[in-house]
Tab-separated table of C-alpha atoms in Angstrom:
chain	number	residue	atom	x	y	z
A	99	ARG	CA	28.421	-32.626	27.310
A	100	HIS	CA	26.165	-30.572	29.538
A	101	LEU	CA	29.069	-28.514	30.921
A	102	ARG	CA	30.239	-27.632	27.434
A	103	SER	CA	26.752	-26.646	26.314
A	104	VAL	CA	26.301	-24.343	29.313
A	105	TYR	CA	29.827	-22.978	29.863
A	106	GLY	CA	31.513	-23.332	26.466
A	107	GLU	CA	33.801	-25.802	24.711
A	108	GLU	CA	36.797	-25.153	26.966
A	109	CYS	CA	34.886	-26.246	30.084
A	110	GLN	CA	35.337	-29.743	31.350
A	111	MET	CA	35.830	-31.665	34.536
A	112	THR	CA	39.216	-33.336	34.811
A	113	GLY	CA	40.935	-35.509	37.374
A	114	ARG	CA	39.130	-35.653	40.684
A	115	ARG	CA	36.318	-33.314	39.691
A	116	HIS	CA	38.650	-30.411	39.074
A	117	ALA	CA	36.868	-27.749	37.088
A	118	SER	CA	39.058	-26.271	34.391
A	119	CYS	CA	36.670	-23.432	33.671
A	120	LEU	CA	36.497	-20.241	35.730
A	121	ALA	CA	32.873	-19.613	34.773
A	122	LEU	CA	31.922	-23.060	36.048
A	123	ARG	CA	33.746	-22.518	39.327
A	124	ALA	CA	32.102	-19.136	39.803
A	125	SER	CA	28.685	-20.614	39.054
A	126	ILE	CA	29.156	-23.446	41.545
A	127	ASN	CA	30.453	-21.067	44.220
A	128	ASP	CA	27.484	-18.770	43.670
A	129	ARG	CA	24.977	-21.619	43.991
A	130	VAL	CA	26.633	-22.994	47.146
A	131	SER	CA	26.606	-19.531	48.695
A	132	LYS	CA	22.932	-19.059	47.864
A	133	LEU	CA	22.106	-22.523	49.205
A	134	GLU	CA	23.855	-21.735	52.491
A	135	GLN	CA	21.770	-18.569	52.830
A	136	HIS	CA	18.621	-20.719	52.877
A	137	PHE	CA	19.730	-22.171	56.219
A	138	ILE	CA	19.555	-18.812	58.011
A	139	ASP	CA	16.862	-18.689	60.700
A	140	PRO	CA	15.800	-15.075	61.292
A	141	ASP	CA	14.797	-15.899	64.877
A	142	GLY	CA	18.222	-17.291	65.737
A	143	VAL	CA	18.934	-19.998	68.278
A	144	PRO	CA	17.090	-19.548	71.594
A	145	GLY	CA	19.639	-18.397	74.137
A	146	HIS	CA	22.046	-17.509	71.301
A	147	GLU	CA	19.786	-15.276	69.184
A	148	TRP	CA	22.800	-13.764	67.440
A	149	TYR	CA	23.523	-17.197	65.910
A	150	LYS	CA	21.251	-17.664	62.893
A	151	HIS	CA	22.287	-20.967	61.233
A	152	ALA	CA	19.462	-23.531	61.535
A	153	LEU	CA	21.474	-26.693	60.887
A	154	ILE	CA	24.522	-26.344	63.128
A	155	GLY	CA	25.421	-23.982	65.911
A	156	PRO	CA	26.525	-23.586	69.482
A	157	GLY	CA	25.498	-26.318	71.879
A	158	PRO	CA	22.845	-25.537	74.471
A	159	TRP	CA	25.234	-25.753	77.437
A	160	THR	CA	28.490	-24.315	76.132
A	161	ASP	CA	29.622	-22.194	73.208
A	162	ALA	CA	32.604	-24.508	72.710
A	163	SER	CA	30.550	-27.499	71.544
A	164	PHE	CA	28.468	-27.700	68.400
A	165	GLN	CA	24.964	-29.018	68.011
A	166	ALA	CA	23.017	-30.174	64.978
A	167	PHE	CA	19.710	-28.289	64.786
A	168	PRO	CA	20.651	-26.020	67.699
A	169	GLY	CA	17.285	-24.250	67.816
A	170	LEU	CA	15.466	-27.543	68.171
A	171	ALA	CA	17.924	-28.738	70.825
A	172	ALA	CA	17.383	-25.545	72.805
A	173	ALA	CA	13.603	-25.898	72.466
A	174	LEU	CA	13.731	-29.511	73.661
A	175	GLY	CA	15.675	-28.306	76.687
A	176	THR	CA	12.770	-26.054	77.692
A	177	GLY	CA	10.314	-28.960	77.882
A	178	ASP	CA	7.648	-26.728	76.288
A	179	LYS	CA	5.891	-28.713	73.555
A	180	GLY	CA	4.622	-25.553	71.874
A	181	ILE	CA	8.117	-24.144	71.502
A	182	VAL	CA	9.377	-27.517	70.247
A	183	ARG	CA	6.622	-27.681	67.599
A	184	GLN	CA	7.329	-24.117	66.512
A	185	ARG	CA	11.046	-24.844	66.108
A	186	GLU	CA	10.304	-28.103	64.246
A	187	LYS	CA	8.085	-26.231	61.801
A	188	SER	CA	10.628	-23.467	61.345
A	189	ILE	CA	13.425	-25.936	60.580
A	190	ALA	CA	11.196	-27.980	58.267
A	191	ASP	CA	10.261	-24.815	56.341
A	192	ILE	CA	13.929	-23.837	56.021
A	193	ILE	CA	14.918	-27.271	54.692
A	194	TYR	CA	11.932	-27.336	52.339
A	195	GLU	CA	12.893	-23.958	50.850
A	196	ALA	CA	16.503	-25.111	50.405
A	197	ALA	CA	15.291	-28.283	48.670
A	198	TRP	CA	13.216	-26.217	46.223
A	199	PHE	CA	16.221	-24.012	45.552
A	200	LEU	CA	18.275	-27.114	44.680
A	201	ARG	CA	15.595	-28.288	42.250
A	202	GLU	CA	15.896	-24.994	40.382
A	203	VAL	CA	19.682	-25.036	39.955
């Protein structure tokens, strides 16, 4: 019902969540793209400042491995509690903003 009211009578979900409406697909793709942008950390990952994703990124010891919360992992590796707290706050703020975005869509 909701899909039809928002995207028109021809819109529906069929089969295994297959959207039969191009407007619906475009809307979902747009929202996913915008959500992903919320996970960009302007400071980057310490030691890999060019890498900006806050949730997953290069591991602290090799570019070949991947690490969840790479900025926090790198901060923990320094042993500096101030840096760790700063990274924790930064990641928490990023996740909080993404959560608010999801509430609006």
